Amino acid sequence: FDEPTSALDPQSSEGVAALMEDLAKRDMVVITVTHDMDLAKRVGKKVLEICNGEKSYYGDGKDFFIK
């Protein structure tokens, strides 16, 4: 998904997030590009952060959002 909640109303954003969670529960890998940190925190089991074209973090989503 590329910016899946961009320009969506809150209800539609919730539907997209719920779909992504459902796919993850089915052991599907979902790759998402987003600036929406709330969405990333909600659905991101693994997080890859890229800053200035370089990998700045890759690992567990829970650890990423603690820093």
PDB file of C-alpha atoms in Angstrom:
ATOM      1  CA  PHE A   1       0.000   0.000   0.000  1.00  0.00           C
ATOM      2  CA  ASP A   2       1.284   3.480  -0.860  1.00  0.00           C
ATOM      3  CA  GLU A   3      -0.084   6.124   1.533  1.00  0.00           C
ATOM      4  CA  PRO A   4      -3.296   4.099   1.993  1.00  0.00           C
ATOM      5  CA  THR A   5      -5.027   6.592   4.273  1.00  0.00           C
ATOM      6  CA  SER A   6      -3.960   9.771   2.488  1.00  0.00           C
ATOM      7  CA  ALA A   7      -6.902  12.088   1.824  1.00  0.00           C
ATOM      8  CA  LEU A   8      -9.406   9.685   3.395  1.00  0.00           C
ATOM      9  CA  ASP A   9     -12.012  10.635   5.961  1.00  0.00           C
ATOM     10  CA  PRO A  10     -11.627   9.046   9.436  1.00  0.00           C
ATOM     11  CA  GLN A  11     -14.223   6.338   8.766  1.00  0.00           C
ATOM     12  CA  SER A  12     -12.541   5.245   5.537  1.00  0.00           C
ATOM     13  CA  SER A  13      -9.099   5.359   7.192  1.00  0.00           C
ATOM     14  CA  GLU A  14     -10.417   3.047   9.914  1.00  0.00           C
ATOM     15  CA  GLY A  15     -11.662   0.630   7.254  1.00  0.00           C
ATOM     16  CA  VAL A  16      -8.259   0.545   5.566  1.00  0.00           C
ATOM     17  CA  ALA A  17      -6.476  -0.020   8.887  1.00  0.00           C
ATOM     18  CA  ALA A  18      -8.899  -2.813   9.803  1.00  0.00           C
ATOM     19  CA  LEU A  19      -8.295  -4.469   6.421  1.00  0.00           C
ATOM     20  CA  MET A  20      -4.540  -4.303   6.936  1.00  0.00           C
ATOM     21  CA  GLU A  21      -4.879  -5.824  10.426  1.00  0.00           C
ATOM     22  CA  ASP A  22      -7.065  -8.600   9.022  1.00  0.00           C
ATOM     23  CA  LEU A  23      -4.481  -9.420   6.353  1.00  0.00           C
ATOM     24  CA  ALA A  24      -1.748  -9.551   8.999  1.00  0.00           C
ATOM     25  CA  LYS A  25      -3.837 -11.938  11.119  1.00  0.00           C
ATOM     26  CA  ARG A  26      -3.922 -14.230   8.091  1.00  0.00           C
ATOM     27  CA  ASP A  27      -0.092 -14.234   8.135  1.00  0.00           C
ATOM     28  CA  MET A  28       0.099 -12.099   5.017  1.00  0.00           C
ATOM     29  CA  VAL A  29       2.972  -9.674   4.672  1.00  0.00           C
ATOM     30  CA  VAL A  30       1.728  -6.161   3.993  1.00  0.00           C
ATOM     31  CA  ILE A  31       4.233  -3.573   2.811  1.00  0.00           C
ATOM     32  CA  THR A  32       3.063  -0.035   3.426  1.00  0.00           C
ATOM     33  CA  VAL A  33       4.637   3.322   2.672  1.00  0.00           C
ATOM     34  CA  THR A  34       3.170   6.010   4.910  1.00  0.00           C
ATOM     35  CA  HIS A  35       3.773   9.261   6.721  1.00  0.00           C
ATOM     36  CA  ASP A  36       0.857   8.402   9.045  1.00  0.00           C
ATOM     37  CA  MET A  37       2.652   7.372  12.228  1.00  0.00           C
ATOM     38  CA  ASP A  38      -0.612   6.409  13.939  1.00  0.00           C
ATOM     39  CA  LEU A  39      -1.287   3.894  11.158  1.00  0.00           C
ATOM     40  CA  ALA A  40       2.308   2.640  11.242  1.00  0.00           C
ATOM     41  CA  LYS A  41       2.127   2.187  15.001  1.00  0.00           C
ATOM     42  CA  ARG A  42      -1.173   0.342  14.737  1.00  0.00           C
ATOM     43  CA  VAL A  43      -0.285  -2.104  11.957  1.00  0.00           C
ATOM     44  CA  GLY A  44       3.529  -2.123  11.792  1.00  0.00           C
ATOM     45  CA  LYS A  45       5.003  -5.334  13.156  1.00  0.00           C
ATOM     46  CA  LYS A  46       8.309  -4.463  11.505  1.00  0.00           C
ATOM     47  CA  VAL A  47       9.332  -0.918  10.635  1.00  0.00           C
ATOM     48  CA  LEU A  48      11.852   0.341   8.108  1.00  0.00           C
ATOM     49  CA  GLU A  49      12.561   4.045   8.449  1.00  0.00           C
ATOM     50  CA  ILE A  50      14.400   5.805   5.664  1.00  0.00           C
ATOM     51  CA  CYS A  51      15.866   9.247   6.292  1.00  0.00           C
ATOM     52  CA  ASN A  52      17.620  11.196   3.528  1.00  0.00           C
ATOM     53  CA  GLY A  53      17.698   8.084   1.361  1.00  0.00           C
ATOM     54  CA  GLU A  54      19.437   5.967   3.994  1.00  0.00           C
ATOM     55  CA  LYS A  55      18.084   3.253   6.280  1.00  0.00           C
ATOM     56  CA  SER A  56      17.932   4.762   9.757  1.00  0.00           C
ATOM     57  CA  TYR A  57      15.989   1.985  11.507  1.00  0.00           C
ATOM     58  CA  TYR A  58      14.817  -1.529  10.801  1.00  0.00           C
ATOM     59  CA  GLY A  59      13.271  -3.702  13.454  1.00  0.00           C
ATOM     60  CA  ASP A  60      10.329  -4.345  15.696  1.00  0.00           C
ATOM     61  CA  GLY A  61       7.565  -1.769  15.432  1.00  0.00           C
ATOM     62  CA  LYS A  62       7.049  -1.647  19.186  1.00  0.00           C
ATOM     63  CA  ASP A  63      10.730  -0.787  19.742  1.00  0.00           C
ATOM     64  CA  PHE A  64      10.619   1.886  17.054  1.00  0.00           C
ATOM     65  CA  PHE A  65       7.780   3.771  18.670  1.00  0.00           C
ATOM     66  CA  ILE A  66       9.398   3.698  22.111  1.00  0.00           C
ATOM     67  CA  LYS A  67      12.449   5.656  20.918  1.00  0.00           C
TER      68      LYS A  67
END
